[in-house]
JSON list of C-alpha atoms in Angstrom, two decimals:
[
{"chain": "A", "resi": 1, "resn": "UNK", "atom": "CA", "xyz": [0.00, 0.00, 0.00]},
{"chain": "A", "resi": 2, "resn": "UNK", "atom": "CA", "xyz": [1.37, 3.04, -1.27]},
{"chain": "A", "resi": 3, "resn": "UNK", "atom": "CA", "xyz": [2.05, 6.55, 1.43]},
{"chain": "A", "resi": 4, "resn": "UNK", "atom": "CA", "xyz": [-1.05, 8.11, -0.98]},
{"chain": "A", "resi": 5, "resn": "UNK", "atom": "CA", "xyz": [-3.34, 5.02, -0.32]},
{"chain": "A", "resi": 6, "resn": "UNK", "atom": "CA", "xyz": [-2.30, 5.14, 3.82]},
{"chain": "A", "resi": 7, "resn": "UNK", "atom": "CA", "xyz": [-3.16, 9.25, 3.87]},
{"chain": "A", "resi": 8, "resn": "UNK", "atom": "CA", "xyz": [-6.72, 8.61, 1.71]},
{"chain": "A", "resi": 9, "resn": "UNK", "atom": "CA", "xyz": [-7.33, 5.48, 4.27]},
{"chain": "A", "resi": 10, "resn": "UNK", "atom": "CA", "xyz": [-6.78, 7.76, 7.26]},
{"chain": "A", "resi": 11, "resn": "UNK", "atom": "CA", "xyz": [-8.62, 10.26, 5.69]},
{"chain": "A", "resi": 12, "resn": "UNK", "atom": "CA", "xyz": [-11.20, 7.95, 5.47]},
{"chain": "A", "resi": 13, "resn": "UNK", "atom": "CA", "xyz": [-11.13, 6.44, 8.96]},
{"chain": "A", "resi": 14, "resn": "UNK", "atom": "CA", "xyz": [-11.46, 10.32, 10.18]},
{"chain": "A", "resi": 15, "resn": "UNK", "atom": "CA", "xyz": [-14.40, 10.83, 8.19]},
{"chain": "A", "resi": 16, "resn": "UNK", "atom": "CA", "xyz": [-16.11, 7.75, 9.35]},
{"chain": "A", "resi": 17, "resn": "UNK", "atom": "CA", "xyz": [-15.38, 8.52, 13.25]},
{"chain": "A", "resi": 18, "resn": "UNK", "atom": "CA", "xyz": [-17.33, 12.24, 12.81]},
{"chain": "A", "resi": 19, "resn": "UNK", "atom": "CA", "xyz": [-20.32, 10.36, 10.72]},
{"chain": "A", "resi": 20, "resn": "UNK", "atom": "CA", "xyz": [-20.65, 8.16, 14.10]},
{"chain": "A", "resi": 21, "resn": "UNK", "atom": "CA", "xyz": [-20.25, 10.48, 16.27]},
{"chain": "A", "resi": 22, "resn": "UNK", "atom": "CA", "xyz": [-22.22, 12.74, 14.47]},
{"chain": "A", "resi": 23, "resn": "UNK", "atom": "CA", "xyz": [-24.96, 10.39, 14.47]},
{"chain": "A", "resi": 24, "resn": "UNK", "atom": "CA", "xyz": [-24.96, 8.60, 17.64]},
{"chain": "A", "resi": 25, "resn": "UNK", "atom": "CA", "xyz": [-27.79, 6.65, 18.17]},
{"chain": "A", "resi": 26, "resn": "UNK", "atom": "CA", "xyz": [-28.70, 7.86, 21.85]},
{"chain": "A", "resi": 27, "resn": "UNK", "atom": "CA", "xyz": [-28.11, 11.13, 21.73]},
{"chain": "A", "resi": 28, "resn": "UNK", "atom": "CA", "xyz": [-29.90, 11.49, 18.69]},
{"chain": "A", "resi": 29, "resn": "UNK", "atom": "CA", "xyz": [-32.87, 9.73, 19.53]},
{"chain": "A", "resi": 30, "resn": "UNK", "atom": "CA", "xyz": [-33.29, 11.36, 22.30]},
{"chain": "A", "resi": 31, "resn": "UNK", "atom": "CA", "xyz": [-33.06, 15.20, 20.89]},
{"chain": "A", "resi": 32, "resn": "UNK", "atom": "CA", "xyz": [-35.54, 14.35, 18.03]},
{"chain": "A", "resi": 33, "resn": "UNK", "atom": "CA", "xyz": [-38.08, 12.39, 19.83]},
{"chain": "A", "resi": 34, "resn": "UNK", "atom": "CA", "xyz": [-41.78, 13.27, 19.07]},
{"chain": "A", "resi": 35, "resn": "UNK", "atom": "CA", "xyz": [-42.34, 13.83, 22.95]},
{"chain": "A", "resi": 36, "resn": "UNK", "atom": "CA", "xyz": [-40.98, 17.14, 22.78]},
{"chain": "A", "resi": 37, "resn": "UNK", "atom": "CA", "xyz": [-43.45, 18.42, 20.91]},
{"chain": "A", "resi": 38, "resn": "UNK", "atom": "CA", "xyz": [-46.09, 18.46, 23.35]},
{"chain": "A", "resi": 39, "resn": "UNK", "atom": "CA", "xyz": [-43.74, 19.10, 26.36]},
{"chain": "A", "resi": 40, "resn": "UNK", "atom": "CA", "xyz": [-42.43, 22.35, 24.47]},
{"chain": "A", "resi": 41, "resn": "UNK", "atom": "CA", "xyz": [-45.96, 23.46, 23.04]},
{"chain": "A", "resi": 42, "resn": "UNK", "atom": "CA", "xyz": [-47.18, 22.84, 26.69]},
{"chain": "A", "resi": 43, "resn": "UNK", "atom": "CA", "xyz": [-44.74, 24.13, 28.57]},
{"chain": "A", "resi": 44, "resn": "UNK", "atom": "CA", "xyz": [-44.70, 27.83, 25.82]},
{"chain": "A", "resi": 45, "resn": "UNK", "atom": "CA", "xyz": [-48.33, 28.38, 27.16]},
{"chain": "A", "resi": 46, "resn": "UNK", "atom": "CA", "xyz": [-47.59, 28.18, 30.94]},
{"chain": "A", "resi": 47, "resn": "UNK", "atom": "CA", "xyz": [-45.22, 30.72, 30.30]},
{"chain": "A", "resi": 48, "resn": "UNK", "atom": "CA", "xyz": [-47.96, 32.97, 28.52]},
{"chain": "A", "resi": 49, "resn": "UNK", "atom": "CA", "xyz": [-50.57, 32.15, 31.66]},
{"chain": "A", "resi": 50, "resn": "UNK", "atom": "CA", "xyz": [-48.06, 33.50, 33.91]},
{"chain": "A", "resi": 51, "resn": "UNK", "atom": "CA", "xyz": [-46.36, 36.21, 32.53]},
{"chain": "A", "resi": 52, "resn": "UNK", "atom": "CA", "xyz": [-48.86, 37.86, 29.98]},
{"chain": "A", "resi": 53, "resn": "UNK", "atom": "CA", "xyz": [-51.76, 38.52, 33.22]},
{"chain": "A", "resi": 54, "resn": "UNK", "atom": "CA", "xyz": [-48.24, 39.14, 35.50]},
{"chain": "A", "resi": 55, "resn": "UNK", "atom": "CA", "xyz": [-47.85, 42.50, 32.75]},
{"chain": "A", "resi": 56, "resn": "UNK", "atom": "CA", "xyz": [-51.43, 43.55, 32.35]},
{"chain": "A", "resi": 57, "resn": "UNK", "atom": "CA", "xyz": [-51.22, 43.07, 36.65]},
{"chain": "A", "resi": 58, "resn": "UNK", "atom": "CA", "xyz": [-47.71, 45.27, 36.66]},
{"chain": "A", "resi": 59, "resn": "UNK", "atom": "CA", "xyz": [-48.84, 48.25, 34.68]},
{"chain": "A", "resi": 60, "resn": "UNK", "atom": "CA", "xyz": [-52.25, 47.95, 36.43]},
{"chain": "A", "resi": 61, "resn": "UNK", "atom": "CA", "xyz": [-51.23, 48.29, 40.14]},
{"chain": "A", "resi": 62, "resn": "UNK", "atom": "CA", "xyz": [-48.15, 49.90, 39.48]},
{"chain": "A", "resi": 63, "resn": "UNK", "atom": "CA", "xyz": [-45.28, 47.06, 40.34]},
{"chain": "A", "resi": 64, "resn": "UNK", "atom": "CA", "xyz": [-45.26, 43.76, 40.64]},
{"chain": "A", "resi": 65, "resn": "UNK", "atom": "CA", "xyz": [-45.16, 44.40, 44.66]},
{"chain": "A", "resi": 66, "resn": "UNK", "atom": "CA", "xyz": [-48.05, 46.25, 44.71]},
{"chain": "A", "resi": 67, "resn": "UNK", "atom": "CA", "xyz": [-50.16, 43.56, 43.03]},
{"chain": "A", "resi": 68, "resn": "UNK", "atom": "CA", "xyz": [-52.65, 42.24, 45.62]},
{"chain": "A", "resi": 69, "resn": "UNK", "atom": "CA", "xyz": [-50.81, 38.95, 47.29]},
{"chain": "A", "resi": 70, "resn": "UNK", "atom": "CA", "xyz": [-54.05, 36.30, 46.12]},
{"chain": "A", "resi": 71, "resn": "UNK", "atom": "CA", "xyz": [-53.26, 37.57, 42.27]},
{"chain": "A", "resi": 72, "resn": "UNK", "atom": "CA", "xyz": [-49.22, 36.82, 42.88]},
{"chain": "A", "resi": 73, "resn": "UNK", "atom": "CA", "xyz": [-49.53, 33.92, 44.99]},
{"chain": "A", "resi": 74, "resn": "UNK", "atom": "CA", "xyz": [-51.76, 32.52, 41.90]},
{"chain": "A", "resi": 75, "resn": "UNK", "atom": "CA", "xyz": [-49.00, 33.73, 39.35]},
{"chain": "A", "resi": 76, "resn": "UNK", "atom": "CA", "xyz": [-46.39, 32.05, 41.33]},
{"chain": "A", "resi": 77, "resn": "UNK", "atom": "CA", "xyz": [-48.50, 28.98, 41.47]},
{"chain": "A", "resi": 78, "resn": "UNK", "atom": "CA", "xyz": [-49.01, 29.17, 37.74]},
{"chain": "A", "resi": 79, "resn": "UNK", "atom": "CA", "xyz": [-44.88, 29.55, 36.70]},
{"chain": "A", "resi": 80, "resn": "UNK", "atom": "CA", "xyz": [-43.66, 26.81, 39.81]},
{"chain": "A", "resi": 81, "resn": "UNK", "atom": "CA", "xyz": [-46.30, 24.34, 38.22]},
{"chain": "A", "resi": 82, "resn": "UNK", "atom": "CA", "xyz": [-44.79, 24.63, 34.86]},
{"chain": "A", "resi": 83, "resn": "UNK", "atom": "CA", "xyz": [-41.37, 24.76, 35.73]},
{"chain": "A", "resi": 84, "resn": "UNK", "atom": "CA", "xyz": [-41.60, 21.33, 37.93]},
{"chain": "A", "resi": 85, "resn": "UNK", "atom": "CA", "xyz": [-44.36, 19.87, 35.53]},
{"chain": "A", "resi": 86, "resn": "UNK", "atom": "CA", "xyz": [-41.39, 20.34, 33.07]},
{"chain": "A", "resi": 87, "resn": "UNK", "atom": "CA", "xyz": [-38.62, 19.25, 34.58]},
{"chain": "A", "resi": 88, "resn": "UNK", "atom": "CA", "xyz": [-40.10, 15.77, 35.20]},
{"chain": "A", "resi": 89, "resn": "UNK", "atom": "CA", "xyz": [-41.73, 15.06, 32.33]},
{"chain": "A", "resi": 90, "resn": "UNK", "atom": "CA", "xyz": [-38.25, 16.72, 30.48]},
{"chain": "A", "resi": 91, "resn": "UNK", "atom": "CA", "xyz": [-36.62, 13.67, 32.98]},
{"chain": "A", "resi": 92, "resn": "UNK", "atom": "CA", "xyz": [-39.18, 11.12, 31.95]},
{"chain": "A", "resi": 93, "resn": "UNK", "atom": "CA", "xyz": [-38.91, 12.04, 28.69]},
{"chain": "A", "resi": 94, "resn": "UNK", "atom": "CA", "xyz": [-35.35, 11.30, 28.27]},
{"chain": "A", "resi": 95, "resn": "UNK", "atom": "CA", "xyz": [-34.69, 8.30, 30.22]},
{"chain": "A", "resi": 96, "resn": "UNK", "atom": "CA", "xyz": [-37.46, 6.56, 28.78]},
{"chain": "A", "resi": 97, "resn": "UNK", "atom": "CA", "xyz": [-36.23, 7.01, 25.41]},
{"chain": "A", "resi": 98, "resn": "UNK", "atom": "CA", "xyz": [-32.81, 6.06, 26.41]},
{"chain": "A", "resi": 99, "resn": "UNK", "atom": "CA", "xyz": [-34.13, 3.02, 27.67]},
{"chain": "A", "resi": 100, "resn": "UNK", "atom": "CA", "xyz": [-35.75, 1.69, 24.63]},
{"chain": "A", "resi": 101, "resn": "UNK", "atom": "CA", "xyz": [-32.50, 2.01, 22.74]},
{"chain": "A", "resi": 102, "resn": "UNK", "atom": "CA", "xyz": [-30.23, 1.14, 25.13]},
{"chain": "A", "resi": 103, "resn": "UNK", "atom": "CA", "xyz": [-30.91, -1.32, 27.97]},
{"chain": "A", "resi": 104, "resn": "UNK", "atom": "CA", "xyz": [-30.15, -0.49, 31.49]},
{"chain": "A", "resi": 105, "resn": "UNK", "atom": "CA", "xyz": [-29.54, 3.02, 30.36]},
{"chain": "A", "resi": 106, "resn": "UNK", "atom": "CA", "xyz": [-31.41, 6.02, 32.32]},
{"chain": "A", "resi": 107, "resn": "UNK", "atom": "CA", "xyz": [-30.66, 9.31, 33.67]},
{"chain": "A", "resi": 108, "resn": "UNK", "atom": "CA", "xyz": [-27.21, 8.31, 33.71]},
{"chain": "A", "resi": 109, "resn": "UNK", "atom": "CA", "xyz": [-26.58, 7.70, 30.08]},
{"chain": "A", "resi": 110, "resn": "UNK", "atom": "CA", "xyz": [-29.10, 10.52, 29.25]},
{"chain": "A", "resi": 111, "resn": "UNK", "atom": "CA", "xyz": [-26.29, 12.78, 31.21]},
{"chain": "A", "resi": 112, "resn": "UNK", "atom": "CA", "xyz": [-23.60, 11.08, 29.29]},
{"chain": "A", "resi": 113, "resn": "UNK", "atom": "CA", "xyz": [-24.47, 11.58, 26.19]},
{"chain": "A", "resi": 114, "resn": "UNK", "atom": "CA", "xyz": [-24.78, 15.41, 26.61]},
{"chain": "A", "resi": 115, "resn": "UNK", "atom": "CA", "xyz": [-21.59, 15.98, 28.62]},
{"chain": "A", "resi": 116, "resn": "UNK", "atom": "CA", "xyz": [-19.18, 13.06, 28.61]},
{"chain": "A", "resi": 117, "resn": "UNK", "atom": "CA", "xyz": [-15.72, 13.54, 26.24]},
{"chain": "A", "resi": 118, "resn": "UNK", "atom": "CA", "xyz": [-15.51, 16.54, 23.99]},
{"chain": "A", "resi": 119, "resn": "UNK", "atom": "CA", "xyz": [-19.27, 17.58, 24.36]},
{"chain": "A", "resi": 120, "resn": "UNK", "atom": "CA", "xyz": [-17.67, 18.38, 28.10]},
{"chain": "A", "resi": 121, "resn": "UNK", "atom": "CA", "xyz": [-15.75, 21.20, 26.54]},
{"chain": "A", "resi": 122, "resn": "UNK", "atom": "CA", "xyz": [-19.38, 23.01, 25.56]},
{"chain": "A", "resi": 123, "resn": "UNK", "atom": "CA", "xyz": [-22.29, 21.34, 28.17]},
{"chain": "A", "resi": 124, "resn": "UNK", "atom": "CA", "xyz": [-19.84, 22.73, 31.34]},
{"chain": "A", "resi": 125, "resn": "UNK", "atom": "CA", "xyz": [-18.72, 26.01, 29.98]},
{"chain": "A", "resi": 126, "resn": "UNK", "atom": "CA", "xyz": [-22.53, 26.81, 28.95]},
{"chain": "A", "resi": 127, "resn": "UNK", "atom": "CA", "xyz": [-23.70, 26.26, 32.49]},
{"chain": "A", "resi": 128, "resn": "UNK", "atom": "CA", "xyz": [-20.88, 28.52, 34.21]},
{"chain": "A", "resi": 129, "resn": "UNK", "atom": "CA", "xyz": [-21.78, 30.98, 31.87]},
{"chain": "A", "resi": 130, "resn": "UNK", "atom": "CA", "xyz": [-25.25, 31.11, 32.63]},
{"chain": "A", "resi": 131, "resn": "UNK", "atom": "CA", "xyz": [-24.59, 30.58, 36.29]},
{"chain": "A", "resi": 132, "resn": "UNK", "atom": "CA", "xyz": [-21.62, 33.55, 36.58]},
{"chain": "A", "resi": 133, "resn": "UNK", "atom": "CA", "xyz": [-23.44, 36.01, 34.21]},
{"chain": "A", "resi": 134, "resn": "UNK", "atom": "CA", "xyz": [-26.85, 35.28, 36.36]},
{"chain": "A", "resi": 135, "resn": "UNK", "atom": "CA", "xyz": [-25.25, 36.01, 39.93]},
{"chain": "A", "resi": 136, "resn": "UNK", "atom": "CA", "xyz": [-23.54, 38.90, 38.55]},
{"chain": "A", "resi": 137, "resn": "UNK", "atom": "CA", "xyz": [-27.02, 40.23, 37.51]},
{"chain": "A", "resi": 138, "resn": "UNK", "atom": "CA", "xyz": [-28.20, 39.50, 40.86]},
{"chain": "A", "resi": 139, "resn": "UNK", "atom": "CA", "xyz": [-25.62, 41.21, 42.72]},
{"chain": "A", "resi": 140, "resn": "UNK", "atom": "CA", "xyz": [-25.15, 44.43, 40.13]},
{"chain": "A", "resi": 141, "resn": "UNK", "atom": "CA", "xyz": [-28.90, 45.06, 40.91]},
{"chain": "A", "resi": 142, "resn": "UNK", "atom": "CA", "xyz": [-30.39, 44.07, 37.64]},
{"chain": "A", "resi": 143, "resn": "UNK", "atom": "CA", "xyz": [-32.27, 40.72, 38.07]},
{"chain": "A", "resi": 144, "resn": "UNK", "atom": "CA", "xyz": [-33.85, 40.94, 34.82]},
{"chain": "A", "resi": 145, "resn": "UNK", "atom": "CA", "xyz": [-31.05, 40.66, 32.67]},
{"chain": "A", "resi": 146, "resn": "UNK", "atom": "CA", "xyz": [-30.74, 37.14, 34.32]},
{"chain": "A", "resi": 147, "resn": "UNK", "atom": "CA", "xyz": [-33.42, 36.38, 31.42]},
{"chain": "A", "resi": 148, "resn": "UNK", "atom": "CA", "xyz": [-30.67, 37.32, 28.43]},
{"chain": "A", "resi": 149, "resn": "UNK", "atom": "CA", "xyz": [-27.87, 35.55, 30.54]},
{"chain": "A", "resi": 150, "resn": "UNK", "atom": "CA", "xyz": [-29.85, 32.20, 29.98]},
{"chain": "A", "resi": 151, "resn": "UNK", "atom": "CA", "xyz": [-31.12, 32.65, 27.06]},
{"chain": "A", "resi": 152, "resn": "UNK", "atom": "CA", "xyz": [-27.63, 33.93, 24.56]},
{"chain": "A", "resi": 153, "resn": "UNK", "atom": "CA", "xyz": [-25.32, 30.91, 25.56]},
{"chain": "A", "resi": 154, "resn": "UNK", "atom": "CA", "xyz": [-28.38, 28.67, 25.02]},
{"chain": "A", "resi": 155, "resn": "UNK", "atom": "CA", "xyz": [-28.00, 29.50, 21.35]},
{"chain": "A", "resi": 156, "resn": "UNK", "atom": "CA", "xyz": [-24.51, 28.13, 21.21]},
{"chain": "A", "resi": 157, "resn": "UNK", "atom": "CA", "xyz": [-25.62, 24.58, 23.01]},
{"chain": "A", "resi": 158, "resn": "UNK", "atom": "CA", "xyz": [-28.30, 24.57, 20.39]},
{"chain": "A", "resi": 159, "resn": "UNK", "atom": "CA", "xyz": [-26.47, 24.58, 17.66]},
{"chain": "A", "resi": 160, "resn": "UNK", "atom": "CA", "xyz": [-23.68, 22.18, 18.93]},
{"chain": "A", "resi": 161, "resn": "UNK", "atom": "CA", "xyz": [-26.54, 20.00, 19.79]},
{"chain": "A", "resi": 162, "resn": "UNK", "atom": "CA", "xyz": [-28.14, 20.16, 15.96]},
{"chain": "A", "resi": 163, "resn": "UNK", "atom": "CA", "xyz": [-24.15, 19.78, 14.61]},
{"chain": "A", "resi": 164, "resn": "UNK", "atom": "CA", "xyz": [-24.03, 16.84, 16.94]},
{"chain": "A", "resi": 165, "resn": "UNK", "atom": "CA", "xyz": [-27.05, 14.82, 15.62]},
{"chain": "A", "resi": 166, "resn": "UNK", "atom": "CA", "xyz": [-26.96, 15.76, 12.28]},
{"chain": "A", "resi": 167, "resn": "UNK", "atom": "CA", "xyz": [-30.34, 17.59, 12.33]},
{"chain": "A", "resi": 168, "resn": "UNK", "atom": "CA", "xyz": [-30.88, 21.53, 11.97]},
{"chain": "A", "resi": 169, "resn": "UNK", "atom": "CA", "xyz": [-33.82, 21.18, 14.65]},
{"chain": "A", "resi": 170, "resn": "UNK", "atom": "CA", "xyz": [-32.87, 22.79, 17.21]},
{"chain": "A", "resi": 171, "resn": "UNK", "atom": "CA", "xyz": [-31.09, 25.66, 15.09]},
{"chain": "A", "resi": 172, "resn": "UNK", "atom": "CA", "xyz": [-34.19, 27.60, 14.89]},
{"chain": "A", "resi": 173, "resn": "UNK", "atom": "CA", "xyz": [-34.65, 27.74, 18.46]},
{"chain": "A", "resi": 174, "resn": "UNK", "atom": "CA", "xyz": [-31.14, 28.62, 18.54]},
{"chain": "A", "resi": 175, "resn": "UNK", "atom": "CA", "xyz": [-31.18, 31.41, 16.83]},
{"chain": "A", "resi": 176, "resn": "UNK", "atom": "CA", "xyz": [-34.08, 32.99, 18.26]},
{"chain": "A", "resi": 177, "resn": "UNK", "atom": "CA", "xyz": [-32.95, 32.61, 21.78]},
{"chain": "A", "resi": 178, "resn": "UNK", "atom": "CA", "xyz": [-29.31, 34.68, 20.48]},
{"chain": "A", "resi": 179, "resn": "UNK", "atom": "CA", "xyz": [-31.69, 37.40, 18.71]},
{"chain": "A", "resi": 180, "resn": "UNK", "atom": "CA", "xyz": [-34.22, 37.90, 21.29]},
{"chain": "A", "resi": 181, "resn": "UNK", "atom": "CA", "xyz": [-31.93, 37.66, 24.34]},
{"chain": "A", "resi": 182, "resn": "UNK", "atom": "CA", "xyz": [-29.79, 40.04, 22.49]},
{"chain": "A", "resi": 183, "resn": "UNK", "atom": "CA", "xyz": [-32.63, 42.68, 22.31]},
{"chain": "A", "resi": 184, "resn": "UNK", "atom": "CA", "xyz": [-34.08, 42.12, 25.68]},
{"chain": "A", "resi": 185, "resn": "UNK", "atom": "CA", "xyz": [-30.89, 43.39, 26.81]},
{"chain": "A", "resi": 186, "resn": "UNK", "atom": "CA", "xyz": [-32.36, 47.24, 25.88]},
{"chain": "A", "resi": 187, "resn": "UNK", "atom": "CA", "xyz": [-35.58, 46.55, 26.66]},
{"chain": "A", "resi": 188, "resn": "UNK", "atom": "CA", "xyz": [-36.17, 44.04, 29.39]},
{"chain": "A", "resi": 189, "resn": "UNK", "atom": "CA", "xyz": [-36.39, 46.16, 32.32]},
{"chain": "A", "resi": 190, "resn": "UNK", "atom": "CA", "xyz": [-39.68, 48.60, 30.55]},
{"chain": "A", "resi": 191, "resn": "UNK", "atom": "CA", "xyz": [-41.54, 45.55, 30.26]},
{"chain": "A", "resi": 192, "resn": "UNK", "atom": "CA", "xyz": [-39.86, 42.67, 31.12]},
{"chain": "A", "resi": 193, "resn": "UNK", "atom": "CA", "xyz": [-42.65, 40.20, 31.74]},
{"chain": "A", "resi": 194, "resn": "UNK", "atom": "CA", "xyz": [-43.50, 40.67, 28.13]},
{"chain": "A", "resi": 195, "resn": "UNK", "atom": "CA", "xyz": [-40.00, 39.80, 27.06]},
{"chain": "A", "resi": 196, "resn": "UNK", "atom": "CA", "xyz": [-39.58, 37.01, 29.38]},
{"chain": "A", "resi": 197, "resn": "UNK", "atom": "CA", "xyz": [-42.54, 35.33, 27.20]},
{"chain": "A", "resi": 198, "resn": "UNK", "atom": "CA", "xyz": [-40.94, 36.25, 24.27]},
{"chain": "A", "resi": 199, "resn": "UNK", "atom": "CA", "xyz": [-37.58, 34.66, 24.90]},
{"chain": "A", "resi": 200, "resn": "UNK", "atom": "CA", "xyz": [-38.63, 31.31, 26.78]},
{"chain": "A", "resi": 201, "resn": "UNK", "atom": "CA", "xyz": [-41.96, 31.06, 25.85]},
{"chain": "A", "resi": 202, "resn": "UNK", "atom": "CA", "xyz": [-41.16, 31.65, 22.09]},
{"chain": "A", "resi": 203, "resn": "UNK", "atom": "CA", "xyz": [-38.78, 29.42, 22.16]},
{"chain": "A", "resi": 204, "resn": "UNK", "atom": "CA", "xyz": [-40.66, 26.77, 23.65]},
{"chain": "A", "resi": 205, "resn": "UNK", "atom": "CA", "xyz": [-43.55, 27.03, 20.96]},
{"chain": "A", "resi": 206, "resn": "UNK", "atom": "CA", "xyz": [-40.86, 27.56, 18.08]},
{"chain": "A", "resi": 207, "resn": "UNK", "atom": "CA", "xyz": [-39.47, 24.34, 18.76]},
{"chain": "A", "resi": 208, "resn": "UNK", "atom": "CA", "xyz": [-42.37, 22.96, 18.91]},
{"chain": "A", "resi": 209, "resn": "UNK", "atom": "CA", "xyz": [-43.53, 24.27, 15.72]},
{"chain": "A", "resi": 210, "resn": "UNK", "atom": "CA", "xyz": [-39.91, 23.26, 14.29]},
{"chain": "A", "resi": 211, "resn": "UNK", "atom": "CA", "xyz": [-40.86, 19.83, 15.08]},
{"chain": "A", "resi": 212, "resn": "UNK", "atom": "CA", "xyz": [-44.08, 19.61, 13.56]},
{"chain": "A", "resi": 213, "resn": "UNK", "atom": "CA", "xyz": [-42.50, 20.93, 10.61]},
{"chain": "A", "resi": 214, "resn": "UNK", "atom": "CA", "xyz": [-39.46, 18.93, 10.48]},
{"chain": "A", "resi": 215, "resn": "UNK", "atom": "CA", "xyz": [-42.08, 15.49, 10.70]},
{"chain": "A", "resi": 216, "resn": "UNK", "atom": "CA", "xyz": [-44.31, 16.48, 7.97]},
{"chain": "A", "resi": 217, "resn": "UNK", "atom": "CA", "xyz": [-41.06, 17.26, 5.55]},
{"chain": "A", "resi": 218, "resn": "UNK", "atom": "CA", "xyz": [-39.42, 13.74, 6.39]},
{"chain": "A", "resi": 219, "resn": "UNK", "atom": "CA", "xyz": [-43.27, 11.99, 5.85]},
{"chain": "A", "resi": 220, "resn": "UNK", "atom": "CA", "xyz": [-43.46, 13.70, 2.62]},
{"chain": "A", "resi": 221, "resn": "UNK", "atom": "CA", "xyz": [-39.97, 12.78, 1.78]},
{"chain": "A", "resi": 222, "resn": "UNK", "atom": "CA", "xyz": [-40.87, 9.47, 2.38]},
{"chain": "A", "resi": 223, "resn": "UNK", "atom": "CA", "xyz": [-43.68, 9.26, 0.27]}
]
């Protein structure tokens, strides 16, 4: 075998370890499941129950203080609801897909496959960075901009995610969380109920959408 047949075999090799890796089996079916589309759709309009009345309430009475404490204990109740509602059936979600294609594998191997070798180099800085940028928020006296702290990394673990799995996905929701994070750095503060639904709770029902989409486009490939 000739130094020219050796480089092109390499070459080849290479190219095959990125395909796999690119389309790993777990991670993949687990970031393009169908179940997101409900979760996401769902979990979009909990965050319009809680923060569109929280704005109408804020420029009614003045603050979000002032509003009368039954009207923000039901807010609260509305936004904690979605955000545990989420989280567990975001949990359930995941490890039950991981456990149809993999046996024995659960939250574990769902935790793996985001953050374990180089996808460590992306998952951990993304959650400093939203962690530091959200306590320096906190502490500079501007808890708001917490909202665009989230929200303009997430764009970057988005599209590493989509790279990752070999589907552009989650690069709509990528890109909407960078633009609209981006401008409710001038803005969040007049009304920032109002932008906190546009961030998280557009992003929620634009992936949600995205998915829709993305299923009728492969069914009508398929026929």
């Amino acid at each position: 075998m000739t130094e020219t047949e050796l480089r092109d075999l390499a070459a080849s090799v290479e190219d095959l370890k990125r395909a796999v890796k690119k389309n790993n089996p777990l991670l993949r079916g687990m970031m393009t499941t169908r179940g997101w589309i409900p979760l996401t759709a769902l979990a979009g309009i909990g965050v319009a129950l809680f923060c569109l009345p929280a704005q109408v309430l804020v420029v009614a009475y003045g603050s979000f203080a002032a509003i009368p404490a039954a009207y923000r204990a039901a807010l609260w109740a509305v936004i904690v609801l979605v955000l545990v509602l989420s989280a567990v059936w975001k949990v359930v979600l995941l490890t039950r897909k991981a456990s149809e294609m993999e046996k024995d594998a659960g939250l574990g191997s769902v935790l793996r496959a985001l953050f374990s070798g180089e996808n460590f180099h992306i998952g951990v800085p993304f959650i400093l960075t939203m962690a530091g940028t959200s306590a320096f928020a906190i502490l500079g006296g501007h808890p708001w901009f917490i909202v665009p702290s989230i929200a303009i990394p997430t764009c970057f673990w988005a599209n590493f995610i989509s790279t990752q799995i070999g589907q552009p996905i989650f690069k709509a929701s990528g890109w909407w969380v960078l633009v609209t994070g981006l401008a409710s750095l001038f803005f969040i503060e007049k009304a920032p109920f109002i932008w906190l639904f546009i961030v998280f709770g557009g992003v929620c029902l634009v992936f949600a959408g995205t998915m829709i989409f993305a299923g009728r486009h492969e069914r009508g490939e398929g026929r």
